[in-house]
Short mmCIF file of C-alpha atoms and ligand atoms in Angstrom, two decimals:
data_model
loop_
_atom_site.label_atom_id
_atom_site.label_comp_id
_atom_site.label_asym_id
_atom_site.label_seq_id
_atom_site.Cartn_x
_atom_site.Cartn_y
_atom_site.Cartn_z
CA MET A 1 48.90 62.99 145.56
CA ARG A 2 47.53 66.19 144.11
CA ARG A 3 49.82 67.81 141.53
CA VAL A 4 50.12 71.57 142.13
CA SER A 5 52.00 74.46 140.54
CA ILE A 6 52.41 77.96 141.95
CA LEU A 7 52.92 80.87 139.56
CA GLY A 8 54.32 83.80 141.54
CA ALA A 9 55.51 81.50 144.34
CA THR A 10 57.90 84.07 145.85
CA GLY A 11 55.24 86.74 146.37
CA SER A 12 52.78 87.38 149.16
CA ILE A 13 50.03 85.09 147.77
CA GLY A 14 52.60 82.52 146.65
CA GLN A 15 54.18 82.32 150.10
CA ASN A 16 50.78 82.03 151.79
CA THR A 17 49.95 79.18 149.39
CA ILE A 18 53.21 77.45 150.26
CA ASP A 19 52.42 77.91 153.96
CA LEU A 20 49.20 75.91 153.48
CA ILE A 21 50.92 73.25 151.38
CA ASP A 22 53.65 72.91 154.02
CA ARG A 23 50.99 72.07 156.61
CA ALA A 24 49.92 68.93 154.73
CA PRO A 25 53.11 66.93 154.21
CA GLY A 26 52.72 64.23 151.57
CA ALA A 27 49.44 65.59 150.20
CA TYR A 28 50.90 67.54 147.30
CA ASP A 29 53.27 66.79 144.45
CA VAL A 30 54.75 70.14 143.42
CA VAL A 31 55.22 70.40 139.65
CA ALA A 32 56.38 74.00 139.04
CA LEU A 33 57.24 77.05 141.10
CA THR A 34 57.82 80.38 139.38
CA GLY A 35 59.20 83.67 140.60
CA GLY A 36 60.88 86.83 139.45
CA ARG A 37 64.02 88.25 141.05
CA ASN A 38 63.87 86.58 144.45
CA ILE A 39 66.03 83.65 143.38
CA ALA A 40 67.10 82.63 146.90
CA GLN A 41 63.47 82.16 147.98
CA LEU A 42 62.49 80.43 144.75
CA ALA A 43 65.37 77.96 144.98
CA ARG A 44 64.86 77.32 148.70
CA ASP A 45 61.17 76.48 148.24
CA ALA A 46 61.72 74.47 145.06
CA ILE A 47 64.32 72.28 146.80
CA ARG A 48 62.28 71.86 150.00
CA LEU A 49 59.06 71.06 148.12
CA LYS A 50 60.91 68.85 145.59
CA ALA A 51 59.45 70.73 142.62
CA ASP A 52 60.09 69.35 139.14
CA VAL A 53 61.02 72.80 137.80
CA ALA A 54 61.70 76.31 139.08
CA VAL A 55 61.34 79.21 136.67
CA THR A 56 62.42 82.82 136.95
CA ALA A 57 60.70 85.34 134.70
CA HIS A 58 64.02 87.05 134.01
CA ASN A 59 66.62 85.54 131.66
CA GLU A 60 69.44 87.41 133.40
CA CYS A 61 68.61 85.56 136.66
CA LEU A 62 68.97 82.08 135.13
CA ASP A 63 72.63 81.57 136.06
CA ASP A 64 71.92 82.37 139.71
CA LEU A 65 68.97 79.99 139.72
CA ARG A 66 71.02 77.24 138.08
CA ASP A 67 73.77 77.70 140.68
CA ALA A 68 71.28 77.57 143.53
CA LEU A 69 69.69 74.38 142.20
CA LEU A 70 72.90 72.59 141.21
CA GLY A 71 72.83 68.90 142.15
CA THR A 72 69.31 69.06 143.64
CA GLY A 73 67.43 67.45 140.74
CA VAL A 74 65.21 70.54 140.33
CA GLU A 75 65.24 71.81 136.76
CA ALA A 76 65.95 75.54 136.24
CA ALA A 77 64.44 77.67 133.47
CA ALA A 78 63.91 81.35 132.67
CA GLY A 79 61.90 83.74 130.54
CA GLN A 80 58.33 84.25 129.42
CA GLY A 81 58.27 81.10 127.27
CA ALA A 82 59.51 79.01 130.20
CA LEU A 83 56.75 80.43 132.44
CA VAL A 84 54.13 79.34 129.92
CA GLU A 85 55.81 75.95 129.49
CA ALA A 86 55.84 75.42 133.28
CA ALA A 87 52.19 76.39 133.54
CA SER A 88 51.37 73.95 130.73
CA ARG A 89 52.86 70.97 132.59
CA PRO A 90 50.07 68.66 133.69
CA ALA A 91 48.86 69.65 137.16
CA ASP A 92 45.56 69.31 139.00
CA TRP A 93 45.63 72.73 140.63
CA VAL A 94 47.54 75.87 139.66
CA MET A 95 47.81 79.05 141.71
CA SER A 96 47.96 82.15 139.49
CA ALA A 97 49.72 84.71 141.69
CA ILE A 98 52.08 86.60 139.40
CA VAL A 99 51.54 90.34 139.78
CA GLY A 100 50.26 92.34 136.80
CA ALA A 101 49.41 91.52 133.19
CA ALA A 102 52.53 89.29 133.08
CA GLY A 103 50.31 86.69 134.78
CA LEU A 104 47.96 86.40 131.82
CA PRO A 105 49.84 84.08 129.38
CA PRO A 106 50.91 81.52 132.03
CA GLY A 107 47.47 81.61 133.68
CA LEU A 108 45.81 81.01 130.33
CA ALA A 109 48.23 78.15 129.60
CA ALA A 110 47.23 76.49 132.90
CA ILE A 111 43.57 76.81 131.93
CA GLN A 112 44.23 75.40 128.47
CA GLN A 113 45.85 72.29 129.94
CA GLY A 114 42.68 71.73 131.98
CA ALA A 115 43.99 72.42 135.49
CA THR A 116 41.83 74.00 138.15
CA LEU A 117 43.05 77.58 138.25
CA ALA A 118 43.04 79.39 141.59
CA LEU A 119 43.01 82.97 140.33
CA ALA A 120 44.63 85.63 142.49
CA ASN A 121 45.94 87.54 139.45
CA LYS A 122 42.93 89.79 138.90
CA GLU A 123 44.62 91.43 135.90
CA THR A 124 43.95 88.21 133.95
CA LEU A 125 40.19 88.76 134.08
CA VAL A 126 40.38 92.53 133.72
CA ALA A 127 42.38 92.31 130.51
CA ALA A 128 41.01 89.09 129.07
CA GLY A 129 37.83 88.03 130.91
CA PRO A 130 35.83 86.67 127.93
CA LEU A 131 38.88 84.85 126.53
CA VAL A 132 39.68 83.28 129.91
CA MET A 133 36.11 82.11 130.49
CA ARG A 134 35.83 80.77 126.92
CA SER A 135 39.14 78.89 127.28
CA ALA A 136 38.04 77.38 130.60
CA TYR A 137 34.78 76.23 129.03
CA GLN A 138 36.65 74.64 126.11
CA SER A 139 39.27 72.83 128.22
CA GLY A 140 36.96 71.88 131.08
CA SER A 141 39.13 73.84 133.53
CA THR A 142 37.54 75.25 136.69
CA VAL A 143 38.51 78.80 137.59
CA LEU A 144 38.18 79.57 141.30
CA PRO A 145 38.45 83.08 142.75
CA VAL A 146 41.20 83.85 145.24
CA ASP A 147 40.73 87.60 145.54
CA SER A 148 39.09 87.75 148.99
CA GLU A 149 36.04 89.69 147.77
CA HIS A 150 35.38 87.31 144.88
CA SER A 151 35.96 84.26 147.05
CA ALA A 152 33.46 85.85 149.46
CA VAL A 153 30.88 86.35 146.68
CA PHE A 154 31.44 82.78 145.50
CA GLN A 155 30.92 81.46 149.03
CA ALA A 156 27.95 83.72 149.77
CA LEU A 157 26.29 82.56 146.56
CA GLY A 158 26.54 79.00 147.76
CA GLY A 159 25.73 77.69 144.28
CA GLU A 160 22.46 79.67 143.94
CA ALA A 161 21.39 80.65 140.44
CA MET A 162 22.74 84.02 139.26
CA THR A 163 19.17 84.92 138.21
CA SER A 164 18.38 85.35 141.91
CA VAL A 165 21.16 87.92 142.33
CA GLU A 166 20.16 91.57 142.24
CA ARG A 167 23.46 93.10 143.26
CA VAL A 168 26.89 92.34 144.59
CA ILE A 169 28.59 94.61 147.11
CA LEU A 170 32.38 94.52 147.26
CA THR A 171 33.80 96.02 150.43
CA ALA A 172 36.95 98.13 150.55
CA SER A 173 38.99 99.23 153.54
CA GLY A 174 39.53 102.63 151.95
CA GLY A 175 43.30 102.10 151.97
CA ALA A 176 46.07 104.08 153.59
CA PHE A 177 44.55 107.51 152.93
CA ARG A 178 40.87 107.00 153.62
CA ASP A 179 40.91 109.59 156.41
CA TRP A 180 43.25 112.08 154.73
CA PRO A 181 41.77 115.38 153.52
CA ILE A 182 41.37 115.13 149.72
CA GLU A 183 43.54 118.27 149.25
CA LYS A 184 46.47 116.45 150.88
CA LEU A 185 46.38 113.36 148.62
CA HIS A 186 48.64 114.87 145.95
CA SER A 187 51.50 114.88 148.47
CA ALA A 188 51.21 111.16 149.36
CA THR A 189 54.51 109.31 148.93
CA PRO A 190 55.03 105.70 147.76
CA GLU A 191 56.19 104.82 151.28
CA GLN A 192 53.00 106.19 152.83
CA ALA A 193 50.87 104.42 150.20
CA SER A 194 52.64 101.11 150.84
CA THR A 195 51.11 100.62 154.28
CA HIS A 196 47.72 98.94 154.39
CA PRO A 197 45.51 99.46 157.47
CA ASN A 198 44.36 95.78 157.62
CA TRP A 199 45.95 93.49 155.00
CA ASP A 200 49.55 92.40 154.59
CA MET A 201 50.09 92.25 150.80
CA GLY A 202 52.64 92.92 148.05
CA GLN A 203 53.67 96.57 147.53
CA ARG A 204 51.85 97.10 144.22
CA ILE A 205 48.44 95.90 145.40
CA THR A 206 48.86 97.85 148.63
CA ILE A 207 49.40 101.11 146.71
CA ASP A 208 46.51 100.15 144.41
CA SER A 209 44.38 99.80 147.54
CA ALA A 210 45.26 103.34 148.62
CA SER A 211 44.30 104.73 145.19
CA MET A 212 41.34 102.31 144.93
CA PHE A 213 42.68 101.12 141.57
CA ASN A 214 42.67 97.71 143.23
CA LYS A 215 38.94 97.97 143.86
CA ALA A 216 38.42 99.25 140.30
CA LEU A 217 40.18 96.12 139.01
CA GLU A 218 38.05 94.00 141.33
CA VAL A 219 34.82 95.55 140.10
CA ILE A 220 35.75 94.63 136.52
CA GLU A 221 36.92 91.21 137.71
CA ALA A 222 33.55 90.63 139.41
CA LYS A 223 31.69 91.57 136.23
CA GLU A 224 33.71 89.05 134.24
CA PHE A 225 33.76 86.30 136.84
CA PHE A 226 30.08 86.33 137.75
CA ALA A 227 28.72 87.69 134.43
CA LEU A 228 27.17 90.72 136.16
CA ARG A 229 25.99 93.98 134.63
CA PRO A 230 28.02 97.03 135.69
CA ASP A 231 25.00 98.48 137.52
CA GLN A 232 24.78 95.33 139.70
CA ILE A 233 28.18 95.93 141.33
CA GLU A 234 28.59 98.33 144.25
CA VAL A 235 31.59 99.31 146.34
CA LEU A 236 31.17 99.99 150.06
CA ILE A 237 33.86 101.36 152.35
CA HIS A 238 34.17 99.09 155.37
CA PRO A 239 37.23 100.12 157.39
CA GLU A 240 37.39 96.95 159.53
CA SER A 241 37.78 94.60 156.49
CA MET A 242 35.80 91.83 158.21
CA ILE A 243 32.94 91.58 155.71
CA HIS A 244 34.53 90.90 152.33
CA ALA A 245 31.45 90.95 150.11
CA ILE A 246 27.67 90.85 150.25
CA VAL A 247 25.32 89.24 147.72
CA GLY A 248 21.91 90.94 147.51
CA HIS A 249 19.12 88.73 146.19
CA VAL A 250 15.95 89.69 144.30
CA ASP A 251 13.86 89.03 147.41
CA GLY A 252 15.81 91.62 149.41
CA GLY A 253 17.82 89.05 151.40
CA MET A 254 21.54 89.74 151.72
CA MET A 255 24.24 87.12 152.29
CA ALA A 256 27.49 88.49 153.71
CA HIS A 257 30.79 86.67 154.01
CA LEU A 258 32.90 87.48 157.08
CA GLY A 259 36.39 86.44 158.03
CA ALA A 260 39.64 87.75 159.43
CA PRO A 261 41.72 89.65 156.86
CA ASP A 262 44.06 86.74 156.09
CA MET A 263 44.50 85.60 152.48
CA ARG A 264 45.04 82.02 153.63
CA HIS A 265 41.26 81.74 153.99
CA ALA A 266 40.52 82.45 150.29
CA ILE A 267 43.60 80.50 149.16
CA GLY A 268 42.68 77.53 151.37
CA TYR A 269 39.07 77.66 150.21
CA ALA A 270 40.25 77.40 146.58
CA LEU A 271 42.76 74.69 147.49
CA HIS A 272 40.19 72.44 149.16
CA TRP A 273 37.10 73.32 147.12
CA PRO A 274 34.49 71.83 146.85
CA ASP A 275 35.24 70.68 150.41
CA ARG A 276 36.30 72.77 153.36
CA ALA A 277 39.30 72.02 155.53
CA HIS A 278 40.57 73.37 158.83
CA LEU A 279 42.61 76.53 158.16
CA PRO A 280 45.09 78.28 160.47
CA VAL A 281 43.32 81.65 160.38
CA GLU A 282 42.09 83.78 163.26
CA ARG A 283 38.48 83.21 164.32
CA LEU A 284 36.49 86.44 164.61
CA ASP A 285 35.22 87.46 168.01
CA LEU A 286 32.38 89.77 167.02
CA ALA A 287 31.51 90.72 170.59
CA LYS A 288 35.09 91.88 171.11
CA LEU A 289 35.00 93.72 167.79
CA GLY A 290 31.84 95.52 168.97
CA GLN A 291 30.82 97.14 165.73
CA LEU A 292 31.29 97.07 161.99
CA THR A 293 31.10 100.38 160.16
CA PHE A 294 30.35 101.38 156.57
CA ARG A 295 30.50 104.49 154.40
CA ALA A 296 29.77 105.30 150.79
CA ALA A 297 32.65 105.16 148.32
CA ASP A 298 33.32 108.62 146.94
CA THR A 299 34.42 108.87 143.29
CA THR A 300 35.97 112.31 143.90
CA ARG A 301 38.34 110.82 146.43
CA TYR A 302 38.66 107.63 144.37
CA PRO A 303 38.46 108.52 140.63
CA ALA A 304 39.63 104.98 139.75
CA LEU A 305 36.12 103.73 140.56
CA ALA A 306 34.56 105.97 137.92
CA LEU A 307 37.17 104.75 135.44
CA ALA A 308 36.13 101.14 136.16
CA THR A 309 32.53 101.96 135.24
CA ARG A 310 33.74 103.61 132.04
CA VAL A 311 35.82 100.53 131.15
CA MET A 312 32.95 98.10 131.80
CA GLU A 313 30.57 100.16 129.68
CA ARG A 314 33.14 100.40 126.88
CA GLY A 315 33.97 96.67 126.89
CA GLY A 316 36.26 95.02 124.34
CA MET A 317 39.93 95.84 124.84
CA ALA A 318 39.24 98.69 127.28
CA GLY A 319 40.07 96.43 130.26
CA ALA A 320 43.49 95.56 128.84
CA ALA A 321 44.18 99.25 128.13
CA PHE A 322 43.03 100.29 131.60
CA ASN A 323 45.16 97.73 133.38
CA ALA A 324 48.31 98.39 131.35
CA ALA A 325 48.01 102.18 131.72
CA LYS A 326 47.48 101.73 135.45
CA GLU A 327 50.59 99.52 135.71
CA ARG A 328 52.73 102.16 133.93
CA ALA A 329 51.30 104.97 136.06
CA LEU A 330 52.00 102.90 139.19
CA ASP A 331 55.60 102.29 138.05
CA ALA A 332 55.98 106.06 137.59
CA PHE A 333 54.51 106.81 141.02
CA ILE A 334 56.75 104.24 142.72
CA GLY A 335 59.72 105.71 140.82
CA GLY A 336 58.86 109.21 142.10
CA HIS A 337 58.05 110.58 138.61
CA ILE A 338 54.37 111.39 139.12
CA LYS A 339 52.17 112.30 142.06
CA PHE A 340 49.71 109.91 143.70
CA THR A 341 46.71 111.80 142.28
CA GLU A 342 48.22 111.86 138.78
CA MET A 343 47.90 108.09 138.36
CA ALA A 344 44.16 108.34 137.65
CA GLU A 345 44.75 111.29 135.30
CA VAL A 346 47.26 109.28 133.27
CA VAL A 347 44.91 106.33 132.95
CA ALA A 348 41.98 108.56 131.94
CA ARG A 349 44.07 110.23 129.24
CA VAL A 350 45.27 106.91 127.85
CA LEU A 351 41.67 105.72 127.64
CA ASP A 352 40.71 109.01 125.89
CA VAL A 353 43.32 108.36 123.19
CA LEU A 354 42.75 104.63 122.73
CA GLU A 355 38.97 104.78 122.86
CA ALA A 356 39.00 107.30 120.03
CA ASP A 357 40.23 104.51 117.73
CA LEU A 358 37.50 101.88 117.63
CA GLY A 359 39.81 99.60 115.64
CA HIS A 360 41.89 99.24 118.80
CA ILE A 361 39.08 98.75 121.28
CA GLU A 362 36.93 96.48 119.12
CA ALA A 363 39.72 94.29 117.70
CA VAL A 364 39.22 90.50 117.69
CA PHE A 365 39.40 89.37 121.31
CA ASP A 366 42.34 86.97 121.28
CA LEU A 367 45.60 86.79 123.27
CA ASP A 368 47.70 88.42 120.52
CA ASN A 369 45.46 91.45 120.30
CA ILE A 370 45.14 91.73 124.08
CA LEU A 371 48.94 91.76 124.41
CA LYS A 372 49.17 94.31 121.57
CA MET A 373 46.69 96.53 123.37
CA ASP A 374 48.65 96.09 126.60
CA HIS A 375 51.81 97.25 124.79
CA LEU A 376 50.05 100.16 123.09
CA ALA A 377 48.54 101.40 126.35
CA ARG A 378 51.94 101.30 128.09
CA GLU A 379 53.48 103.33 125.26
CA GLU A 380 50.61 105.80 125.36
CA ALA A 381 50.92 106.13 129.14
CA ASP A 382 54.63 106.93 128.74
CA ARG A 383 53.77 109.53 126.06
CA VAL A 384 51.09 111.11 128.26
CA MET A 385 53.49 111.33 131.20
CA ALA A 386 56.34 112.71 129.08
CA ARG A 387 54.06 115.34 127.50
CA ALA A 388 51.85 116.68 130.17
CA LEU A 389 52.85 115.78 133.68
P1 LIG B 1 53.83 90.18 145.06
O1 LIG B 1 54.43 91.39 144.49
O2 LIG B 1 54.02 89.91 146.50
O3 LIG B 1 54.36 88.88 144.26
C1 LIG B 1 54.30 88.83 142.87
C2 LIG B 1 54.90 87.57 142.34
O4 LIG B 1 55.03 87.69 140.91
C3 LIG B 1 56.30 87.27 142.84
O5 LIG B 1 56.51 85.88 142.82
C4 LIG B 1 57.18 87.95 141.81
O6 LIG B 1 58.50 87.45 141.78
C5 LIG B 1 56.44 87.59 140.55
N1 LIG B 1 56.68 88.51 139.45
C6 LIG B 1 56.89 89.85 139.51
N2 LIG B 1 57.02 90.35 138.26
C7 LIG B 1 56.91 89.29 137.40
C8 LIG B 1 56.96 89.18 135.99
N3 LIG B 1 57.15 90.23 135.19
N4 LIG B 1 56.81 87.96 135.43
C9 LIG B 1 56.60 86.87 136.23
N5 LIG B 1 56.55 86.92 137.59
C10 LIG B 1 56.68 88.12 138.16
O7 LIG B 1 52.29 90.20 144.68
P2 LIG B 1 51.05 89.65 145.51
O8 LIG B 1 51.31 88.26 145.95
O9 LIG B 1 50.62 90.68 146.49
O10 LIG B 1 49.93 89.63 144.37
C11 LIG B 1 49.93 88.67 143.34
C12 LIG B 1 48.62 88.79 142.58
O11 LIG B 1 47.54 88.45 143.47
C13 LIG B 1 48.32 90.20 142.06
O12 LIG B 1 47.62 90.12 140.85
C14 LIG B 1 47.40 90.78 143.14
O13 LIG B 1 46.54 91.77 142.65
C15 LIG B 1 46.63 89.53 143.55
N6 LIG B 1 46.10 89.57 144.91
C16 LIG B 1 46.96 89.71 145.95
C17 LIG B 1 46.47 89.76 147.27
C18 LIG B 1 47.40 89.83 148.43
O14 LIG B 1 46.94 89.73 149.57
N7 LIG B 1 48.69 89.99 148.26
C19 LIG B 1 45.04 89.72 147.53
C20 LIG B 1 44.24 89.50 146.36
C21 LIG B 1 44.75 89.46 145.09
P3 LIG B 1 59.71 88.08 142.68
O15 LIG B 1 59.10 88.56 143.93
O16 LIG B 1 60.61 86.88 142.84
O17 LIG B 1 60.35 89.16 141.85
#
């Protein structure tokens, strides 16, 4: 039996992973499931899947988790240390699907114990790409992409040498506001931003799709994952979300990956890799679809994309700063404290401040310093918002 752990089991990616595991009774031995505040779901799945341990990220939720697991034989634990401990338990395959930079330490722990890491948590590579890749090399862990665009690139590459790759095109639906007049964007509410035209995802990534911060993170993730230069990565608006990415080769040939917008494809691909297995996803009927459309991505409408280029060119700790500032700005938008269009302004100002101190950006690239930068950027984002917005 294959030993698997799911970090972020109660979320959208986590539940889709469990859906696939449920369809193969007896094939998987579940080691650890982790969640946040959704204790009922975490306990229900941990009992049903006979997990060794269930962990909540929040210490104050431990009593509820203990009560829910009483007499079931599933161990209960809580807190950041327990997340890392759970991720360190020997497993063959670990899904990294915690949302935000909180996913970095447990994801890294899974890599360090040598598991195959299915990486949905893009923030891990944005904040700590070189550290993650170095750790995987040292432990012999395989990191597989789960973000649909990166899974698509991985599949379109089909094992070809990266020297044959001229460019990589990541597609984007354009999010909830792609057809709104730019002048109206400042009035967008969290509720309006939480509806995605094609994908069913967690709230934070859905809002990040509307602002294109999600695509900005993915551009940086692609650079780190596939060791690309910033000028090799393009973003293309593709409202139908059927083509997930295109690899352009030096001979002018382009390999596109198509599939229905259902995360179970990318999750299942990572679960069964290097083989393929039957997956319960819709098959595309291209004749019925009729046409696929494309438009250029506009950095005036989507300033997050220009910020991604800035971060990639800056390198070092800029990714960690960018992600943390974005997370704070997103918290503030969801909380109704800043406008939709102010999120990019906050992030740009945080980068202005932190980039001015090279000691910060060029510090030794280890987990401690990355987490320090994450903390610093959150504080700076709060200062920027308190001062100017
Ligand atoms: P969700 O918000 O649906 O789920 C997030 C998970 O992380 C939940 O299990 C949640 O627990 C847990 N969690 C929340 N905060 C913390 C914390 N501080 N510490 C530990 N665990 C925490 O997110 P998604 O599933 O949408 O996304 C997960 C990751 O996958 C993100 O990085 C996202 O960018 C990426 N991704 C998601 C896609 C999607 O289709 N959803 C597509 C591609 C990438 P609880 O709910 O119990 O509080």
